[in-house]
PDB file of C-alpha atoms and ligand atoms in Angstrom:
ATOM      1  CA  MET A   1      62.333 130.456  80.566  1.00 64.00           C
ATOM      2  CA  SER A   2      61.679 132.312  83.144  1.00 77.00           C
ATOM      3  CA  LEU A   3      62.339 135.577  83.229  1.00 83.00           C
ATOM      4  CA  PHE A   4      64.497 135.846  86.138  1.00 90.00           C
ATOM      5  CA  PRO A   5      65.158 132.691  86.391  1.00 89.00           C
ATOM      6  CA  GLN A   6      67.543 133.309  89.765  1.00 89.00           C
ATOM      7  CA  VAL A   7      64.275 135.050  91.528  1.00 92.00           C
ATOM      8  CA  GLN A   8      63.624 134.598  94.958  1.00 91.00           C
ATOM      9  CA  PHE A   9      61.831 135.924  97.987  1.00 92.00           C
ATOM     10  CA  GLN A  10      64.184 137.925 100.131  1.00 93.00           C
ATOM     11  CA  LYS A  11      62.142 139.151 103.553  1.00 93.00           C
ATOM     12  CA  SER A  12      59.162 141.482 104.300  1.00 93.00           C
ATOM     13  CA  VAL A  13      59.742 145.002 105.873  1.00 92.00           C
ATOM     14  CA  ALA A  14      57.101 146.085 108.843  1.00 88.00           C
ATOM     15  CA  LEU A  15      59.647 149.158 109.640  1.00 89.00           C
ATOM     16  CA  PRO A  16      61.585 151.060 107.944  1.00 90.00           C
ATOM     17  CA  GLY A  17      64.953 150.378 109.403  1.00 94.00           C
ATOM     18  CA  GLN A  18      64.504 146.037 107.979  1.00 95.00           C
ATOM     19  CA  PHE A  19      64.779 147.519 103.568  1.00 97.00           C
ATOM     20  CA  PRO A  20      67.889 145.813 102.207  1.00 97.00           C
ATOM     21  CA  PRO A  21      70.562 148.301 101.837  1.00 97.00           C
ATOM     22  CA  ASP A  22      70.587 150.494  99.270  1.00 97.00           C
ATOM     23  CA  ARG A  23      72.315 150.083  96.318  1.00 95.00           C
ATOM     24  CA  GLY A  24      71.146 148.396  92.690  1.00 95.00           C
ATOM     25  CA  TRP A  25      67.497 149.025  91.420  1.00 96.00           C
ATOM     26  CA  GLU A  26      64.253 148.104  92.261  1.00 97.00           C
ATOM     27  CA  VAL A  27      60.895 148.865  91.222  1.00 97.00           C
ATOM     28  CA  ALA A  28      57.193 148.605  93.517  1.00 96.00           C
ATOM     29  CA  VAL A  29      54.568 146.887  92.625  1.00 96.00           C
ATOM     30  CA  ALA A  30      51.886 148.799  93.791  1.00 94.00           C
ATOM     31  CA  GLY A  31      47.845 148.785  93.192  1.00 94.00           C
ATOM     32  CA  ARG A  32      43.832 148.509  95.317  1.00 92.00           C
ATOM     33  CA  SER A  33      43.586 145.497  97.676  1.00 88.00           C
ATOM     34  CA  ASN A  34      42.456 142.900  95.384  1.00 92.00           C
ATOM     35  CA  CYS A  35      43.721 144.715  92.079  1.00 95.00           C
ATOM     36  CA  GLY A  36      45.655 141.049  90.498  1.00 97.00           C
ATOM     37  CA  LYS A  37      48.211 142.160  92.009  1.00 95.00           C
ATOM     38  CA  SER A  38      50.068 138.795  93.530  1.00 94.00           C
ATOM     39  CA  SER A  39      48.864 137.190  90.281  1.00 95.00           C
ATOM     40  CA  ALA A  40      50.445 139.984  88.457  1.00 97.00           C
ATOM     41  CA  ILE A  41      53.237 139.224  89.413  1.00 95.00           C
ATOM     42  CA  ASN A  42      53.689 135.241  89.563  1.00 93.00           C
ATOM     43  CA  ALA A  43      52.872 135.760  86.089  1.00 94.00           C
ATOM     44  CA  LEU A  44      55.139 138.273  85.110  1.00 94.00           C
ATOM     45  CA  LEU A  45      58.251 136.638  86.326  1.00 90.00           C
ATOM     46  CA  MET A  46      56.023 133.485  85.628  1.00 81.00           C
ATOM     47  CA  HIS A  47      56.302 131.755  89.453  1.00 69.00           C
ATOM     48  CA  GLY A  48      53.330 130.539  90.271  1.00 65.00           C
ATOM     49  CA  GLY A  49      53.346 130.513  93.831  1.00 66.00           C
ATOM     50  CA  LEU A  50      55.737 133.868  94.486  1.00 71.00           C
ATOM     51  CA  ALA A  51      53.393 136.025  95.307  1.00 69.00           C
ATOM     52  CA  ARG A  52      50.985 135.071  97.149  1.00 67.00           C
ATOM     53  CA  THR A  53      47.597 135.817  96.112  1.00 57.00           C
ATOM     54  CA  SER A  54      44.667 135.170  97.837  1.00 50.00           C
ATOM     55  CA  ARG A  55      40.518 136.007  98.157  1.00 47.00           C
ATOM     56  CA  THR A  56      40.324 137.877 101.388  1.00 50.00           C
ATOM     57  CA  PRO A  57      41.564 141.117 100.352  1.00 49.00           C
ATOM     58  CA  GLY A  58      44.291 144.367 102.068  1.00 47.00           C
ATOM     59  CA  ARG A  59      45.731 140.950 103.713  1.00 49.00           C
ATOM     60  CA  THR A  60      48.675 141.744 102.518  1.00 50.00           C
ATOM     61  CA  GLN A  61      50.567 144.333 104.002  1.00 70.00           C
ATOM     62  CA  LEU A  62      53.570 144.649 104.809  1.00 86.00           C
ATOM     63  CA  TYR A  63      56.633 145.292 101.854  1.00 91.00           C
ATOM     64  CA  ASN A  64      58.236 142.193 100.065  1.00 93.00           C
ATOM     65  CA  TYR A  65      60.730 142.371  99.027  1.00 95.00           C
ATOM     66  CA  PHE A  66      62.158 139.878  95.917  1.00 94.00           C
ATOM     67  CA  ASP A  67      65.447 139.731  94.194  1.00 95.00           C
ATOM     68  CA  LEU A  68      65.714 139.047  90.524  1.00 94.00           C
ATOM     69  CA  ALA A  69      69.289 139.170  90.042  1.00 93.00           C
ATOM     70  CA  PRO A  70      72.222 140.366  92.229  1.00 92.00           C
ATOM     71  CA  GLY A  71      71.418 144.540  92.082  1.00 93.00           C
ATOM     72  CA  LEU A  72      67.448 144.057  90.620  1.00 95.00           C
ATOM     73  CA  ARG A  73      64.866 144.012  93.299  1.00 97.00           C
ATOM     74  CA  LEU A  74      60.967 144.328  92.579  1.00 97.00           C
ATOM     75  CA  VAL A  75      58.577 145.255  96.311  1.00 96.00           C
ATOM     76  CA  ASP A  76      55.347 144.136  96.304  1.00 94.00           C
ATOM     77  CA  LEU A  77      53.633 146.817  98.132  1.00 92.00           C
ATOM     78  CA  PRO A  78      50.573 146.226 100.154  1.00 88.00           C
ATOM     79  CA  GLY A  79      47.124 146.637  98.564  1.00 88.00           C
ATOM     80  CA  TYR A  80      45.245 150.192  99.289  1.00 85.00           C
ATOM     81  CA  GLY A  81      42.511 151.233  99.506  1.00 83.00           C
ATOM     82  CA  HIS A  82      41.070 147.725 101.823  1.00 72.00           C
ATOM     83  CA  ALA A  83      38.370 149.717 104.544  1.00 64.00           C
ATOM     84  CA  LYS A  84      39.222 147.023 106.589  1.00 61.00           C
ATOM     85  CA  VAL A  85      42.674 148.282 107.261  1.00 57.00           C
ATOM     86  CA  PRO A  86      43.527 148.195 110.341  1.00 59.00           C
ATOM     87  CA  VAL A  87      44.186 151.849 111.936  1.00 59.00           C
ATOM     88  CA  ALA A  88      47.321 150.458 112.896  1.00 53.00           C
ATOM     89  CA  ILE A  89      48.858 149.594 109.246  1.00 53.00           C
ATOM     90  CA  ARG A  90      47.648 152.752 107.994  1.00 58.00           C
ATOM     91  CA  GLU A  91      49.295 154.248 110.033  1.00 54.00           C
ATOM     92  CA  THR A  92      53.154 151.895 109.329  1.00 52.00           C
ATOM     93  CA  TRP A  93      52.474 153.284 105.119  1.00 65.00           C
ATOM     94  CA  GLY A  94      52.763 156.379 105.946  1.00 78.00           C
ATOM     95  CA  PRO A  95      56.876 155.875 107.722  1.00 83.00           C
ATOM     96  CA  LEU A  96      57.724 153.340 105.920  1.00 86.00           C
ATOM     97  CA  GLY A  97      56.793 154.652 102.677  1.00 88.00           C
ATOM     98  CA  GLU A  98      58.466 157.757 103.293  1.00 89.00           C
ATOM     99  CA  ALA A  99      61.759 155.313 103.311  1.00 93.00           C
ATOM    100  CA  LEU A 100      60.857 153.198 100.551  1.00 94.00           C
ATOM    101  CA  ARG A 101      60.357 157.327  98.726  1.00 91.00           C
ATOM    102  CA  GLN A 102      64.262 158.246  99.698  1.00 93.00           C
ATOM    103  CA  ARG A 103      65.616 155.256  98.744  1.00 96.00           C
ATOM    104  CA  GLN A 104      68.221 155.803  95.712  1.00 96.00           C
ATOM    105  CA  SER A 105      67.429 152.548  94.378  1.00 96.00           C
ATOM    106  CA  PHE A 106      63.624 152.600  93.624  1.00 96.00           C
ATOM    107  CA  ALA A 107      64.048 153.348  90.489  1.00 96.00           C
ATOM    108  CA  ALA A 108      60.604 152.565  88.904  1.00 97.00           C
ATOM    109  CA  LEU A 109      56.958 151.406  89.171  1.00 97.00           C
ATOM    110  CA  LEU A 110      54.742 149.336  88.190  1.00 98.00           C
ATOM    111  CA  LEU A 111      50.635 149.820  89.495  1.00 97.00           C
ATOM    112  CA  VAL A 112      47.729 147.558  88.500  1.00 98.00           C
ATOM    113  CA  VAL A 113      44.596 148.826  88.441  1.00 98.00           C
ATOM    114  CA  ASP A 114      41.673 146.912  87.515  1.00 98.00           C
ATOM    115  CA  SER A 115      40.189 146.853  84.278  1.00 98.00           C
ATOM    116  CA  ARG A 116      37.126 146.759  85.255  1.00 98.00           C
ATOM    117  CA  ARG A 117      37.738 149.938  88.076  1.00 97.00           C
ATOM    118  CA  GLY A 118      39.467 151.788  85.879  1.00 98.00           C
ATOM    119  CA  VAL A 119      42.333 154.456  86.640  1.00 97.00           C
ATOM    120  CA  GLY A 120      40.597 155.773  90.251  1.00 94.00           C
ATOM    121  CA  ASP A 121      41.925 158.891  92.482  1.00 90.00           C
ATOM    122  CA  LEU A 122      43.285 157.250  94.644  1.00 88.00           C
ATOM    123  CA  ASP A 123      46.190 155.495  91.827  1.00 92.00           C
ATOM    124  CA  LEU A 124      46.488 158.832  90.771  1.00 93.00           C
ATOM    125  CA  GLY A 125      47.706 159.932  94.913  1.00 88.00           C
ATOM    126  CA  LEU A 126      50.144 156.721  95.082  1.00 90.00           C
ATOM    127  CA  LEU A 127      51.107 157.774  91.775  1.00 92.00           C
ATOM    128  CA  GLU A 128      51.607 161.264  92.517  1.00 90.00           C
ATOM    129  CA  TRP A 129      53.528 160.082  96.184  1.00 88.00           C
ATOM    130  CA  ALA A 130      56.236 157.459  94.236  1.00 90.00           C
ATOM    131  CA  GLY A 131      56.826 160.799  91.749  1.00 90.00           C
ATOM    132  CA  ARG A 132      58.587 158.001  89.418  1.00 93.00           C
ATOM    133  CA  PRO A 133      59.319 159.982  85.825  1.00 96.00           C
ATOM    134  CA  PRO A 134      56.708 158.981  83.080  1.00 97.00           C
ATOM    135  CA  GLU A 135      58.927 156.612  80.910  1.00 97.00           C
ATOM    136  CA  THR A 136      59.626 154.514  85.111  1.00 97.00           C
ATOM    137  CA  THR A 137      55.775 154.469  85.366  1.00 98.00           C
ATOM    138  CA  HIS A 138      54.047 151.753  84.260  1.00 98.00           C
ATOM    139  CA  VAL A 139      49.979 150.226  84.876  1.00 98.00           C
ATOM    140  CA  LEU A 140      49.025 146.954  84.220  1.00 98.00           C
ATOM    141  CA  LEU A 141      44.731 147.249  83.082  1.00 98.00           C
ATOM    142  CA  SER A 142      44.601 143.982  84.862  1.00 98.00           C
ATOM    143  CA  LYS A 143      41.550 140.982  84.082  1.00 98.00           C
ATOM    144  CA  SER A 144      41.192 142.730  80.468  1.00 98.00           C
ATOM    145  CA  ASP A 145      39.825 138.367  79.972  1.00 98.00           C
ATOM    146  CA  LYS A 146      36.427 139.734  82.123  1.00 98.00           C
ATOM    147  CA  LEU A 147      36.149 142.188  79.774  1.00 98.00           C
ATOM    148  CA  ALA A 148      34.790 142.069  76.265  1.00 97.00           C
ATOM    149  CA  ARG A 149      37.276 143.636  73.727  1.00 96.00           C
ATOM    150  CA  GLY A 150      34.877 146.833  72.730  1.00 98.00           C
ATOM    151  CA  GLN A 151      34.942 146.411  76.417  1.00 98.00           C
ATOM    152  CA  SER A 152      38.670 146.772  76.812  1.00 98.00           C
ATOM    153  CA  MET A 153      39.477 149.343  74.713  1.00 98.00           C
ATOM    154  CA  LYS A 154      37.093 151.949  75.962  1.00 98.00           C
ATOM    155  CA  ALA A 155      38.786 150.768  79.715  1.00 98.00           C
ATOM    156  CA  LEU A 156      42.451 151.318  77.663  1.00 98.00           C
ATOM    157  CA  ARG A 157      41.000 154.870  75.609  1.00 98.00           C
ATOM    158  CA  GLU A 158      39.993 155.795  79.123  1.00 98.00           C
ATOM    159  CA  ALA A 159      43.178 155.093  81.447  1.00 98.00           C
ATOM    160  CA  ALA A 160      45.535 156.532  78.815  1.00 98.00           C
ATOM    161  CA  ALA A 161      44.080 159.331  78.997  1.00 98.00           C
ATOM    162  CA  ALA A 162      43.371 160.246  82.407  1.00 98.00           C
ATOM    163  CA  LEU A 163      46.810 158.558  82.655  1.00 98.00           C
ATOM    164  CA  ASP A 164      48.485 160.979  80.265  1.00 98.00           C
ATOM    165  CA  GLY A 165      52.281 162.827  80.738  1.00 97.00           C
ATOM    166  CA  ILE A 166      52.007 160.547  84.082  1.00 98.00           C
ATOM    167  CA  ALA A 167      52.479 156.836  82.969  1.00 98.00           C
ATOM    168  CA  SER A 168      52.263 154.349  79.542  1.00 98.00           C
ATOM    169  CA  VAL A 169      49.500 152.141  79.837  1.00 98.00           C
ATOM    170  CA  GLN A 170      47.893 148.346  78.866  1.00 98.00           C
ATOM    171  CA  LEU A 171      45.650 145.832  79.186  1.00 98.00           C
ATOM    172  CA  PHE A 172      46.984 142.990  81.070  1.00 98.00           C
ATOM    173  CA  SER A 173      44.978 139.773  82.513  1.00 98.00           C
ATOM    174  CA  ALA A 174      47.036 137.285  84.488  1.00 97.00           C
ATOM    175  CA  HIS A 175      45.021 134.536  83.673  1.00 97.00           C
ATOM    176  CA  SER A 176      44.802 134.861  79.404  1.00 97.00           C
ATOM    177  CA  GLY A 177      48.567 135.773  79.507  1.00 97.00           C
ATOM    178  CA  ALA A 178      46.806 138.901  76.960  1.00 98.00           C
ATOM    179  CA  GLY A 179      50.020 142.274  77.328  1.00 98.00           C
ATOM    180  CA  LEU A 180      52.568 139.697  79.236  1.00 97.00           C
ATOM    181  CA  ASP A 181      55.212 139.366  76.512  1.00 96.00           C
ATOM    182  CA  GLU A 182      53.877 143.558  76.502  1.00 97.00           C
ATOM    183  CA  ALA A 183      54.803 143.672  80.209  1.00 98.00           C
ATOM    184  CA  ARG A 184      57.656 141.851  80.690  1.00 96.00           C
ATOM    185  CA  LYS A 185      59.503 144.495  77.631  1.00 96.00           C
ATOM    186  CA  VAL A 186      58.960 146.947  79.951  1.00 97.00           C
ATOM    187  CA  LEU A 187      60.724 145.100  82.980  1.00 96.00           C
ATOM    188  CA  LEU A 188      63.670 144.222  80.824  1.00 93.00           C
ATOM    189  CA  ARG A 189      64.047 147.400  79.155  1.00 94.00           C
ATOM    190  CA  TRP A 190      63.447 149.175  83.040  1.00 95.00           C
ATOM    191  CA  THR A 191      66.002 146.647  84.056  1.00 91.00           C
ATOM    192  CA  ARG A 192      68.613 147.700  80.986  1.00 88.00           C
ATOM    193  CA  GLU A 193      68.241 150.789  80.417  1.00 85.00           C
ATOM    194  CA  HIS A 194      69.327 150.504  84.375  1.00 82.00           C
ATOM    195  CA  LYS A 195      72.308 148.552  83.969  1.00 74.00           C
ATOM    196  CA  GLU A 196      73.487 151.287  81.350  1.00 71.00           C
ATOM    197  CA  ILE A 197      73.774 153.645  83.584  1.00 66.00           C
ATOM    198  CA  THR A 198      75.385 151.122  86.374  1.00 62.00           C
ATOM    199  CA  PRO A 199      76.731 148.814  85.270  1.00 55.00           C
ATOM    200  CA  ALA A 200      78.310 147.510  88.920  1.00 53.00           C
ATOM    201  CA  VAL A 201      76.062 146.165  90.055  1.00 47.00           C
TER     202      VAL A 201
HETATM  203  P1  GDP Z 301      45.695 140.942  94.509  1.00 59.96           P
HETATM  204  O1  GDP Z 301      44.580 140.816  95.844  1.00 59.96           O
HETATM  205  O2  GDP Z 301      45.751 142.493  93.492  1.00 59.96           O
HETATM  206  O3  GDP Z 301      47.452 140.458  94.945  1.00 59.96           O
HETATM  207  O4  GDP Z 301      45.228 140.082  93.719  1.00 59.96           O
HETATM  208  P2  GDP Z 301      45.127 138.522  93.150  1.00 59.96           P
HETATM  209  O5  GDP Z 301      46.700 138.117  92.861  1.00 59.96           O
HETATM  210  O6  GDP Z 301      45.189 138.231  95.006  1.00 59.96           O
HETATM  211  O7  GDP Z 301      43.314 138.426  92.957  1.00 59.96           O
HETATM  212  C1  GDP Z 301      42.735 139.225  93.307  1.00 59.96           C
HETATM  213  C2  GDP Z 301      41.814 137.909  92.890  1.00 59.96           C
HETATM  214  O8  GDP Z 301      41.795 138.169  91.647  1.00 59.96           O
HETATM  215  C3  GDP Z 301      41.815 136.383  92.943  1.00 59.96           C
HETATM  216  O9  GDP Z 301      40.249 135.722  92.555  1.00 59.96           O
HETATM  217  C4  GDP Z 301      42.303 136.358  91.750  1.00 59.96           C
HETATM  218  O10 GDP Z 301      42.020 134.880  90.992  1.00 59.96           O
HETATM  219  C5  GDP Z 301      41.241 137.452  90.061  1.00 59.96           C
HETATM  220  N1  GDP Z 301      42.790 137.523  89.381  1.00 59.96           N
HETATM  221  C6  GDP Z 301      43.835 137.605  89.441  1.00 59.96           C
HETATM  222  N2  GDP Z 301      44.348 138.047  88.143  1.00 59.96           N
HETATM  223  C7  GDP Z 301      42.948 137.727  86.832  1.00 59.96           C
HETATM  224  C8  GDP Z 301      42.906 138.022  85.476  1.00 59.96           C
HETATM  225  O11 GDP Z 301      43.686 138.098  84.887  1.00 59.96           O
HETATM  226  N3  GDP Z 301      41.808 137.792  85.128  1.00 59.96           N
HETATM  227  C9  GDP Z 301      40.938 137.411  86.428  1.00 59.96           C
HETATM  228  N4  GDP Z 301      39.567 136.476  85.135  1.00 59.96           N
HETATM  229  N5  GDP Z 301      40.755 137.076  87.525  1.00 59.96           N
HETATM  230  C10 GDP Z 301      41.829 137.433  88.165  1.00 59.96           C
END
């Protein structure tokens, strides 16, 4: 069973004027290029081809909106931290990012961090930029299948220390399915809490 049976791609946003109407609730998904963000989105939403996975880091530069259910959206942000991203695209991060940040509906942030790399300055910068409360900020330590158990526990401990008071964090693997239920529960909790606050979406 899919988490959101009606999920579908809505639109790509390249300019601030192109955002969907600012109503309802949206979760942004962010992460460094090649962190496994597309695979995580596809696994979470149980939809193989939804977010395009690519072996070329830094290829997705648009804000890609998906409708999860009426009034609930997921926005897949461009991967950051890749040197080959052209300057023109980096410049649009500013106004586009600012437009997103101002949205009433931008309620939660899911950050994907490669578990082998750990939480870095760029990730912390992104979290600071988003400025969401810790209850609505969650980090997936991705590709955990690549780490031995001891290493993954160490990665989790270190990430939890770096994210103390900023975000919750868990191990995750789109390939093995490790942590999938836990991550889905977070997403469901957020959307349910939202509906309790604003039943009219
Ligand atoms: P994105 O650029 O952040 O959207 O990352 P992708 O989802 O396209 O993944 C980047 C690379 O990491 C691809 O080669 C994926 O196959 C690989 N990858 C993604 N998730 C996992 C995972 O859970 N385990 C392993 N071993 N590899 C993964």
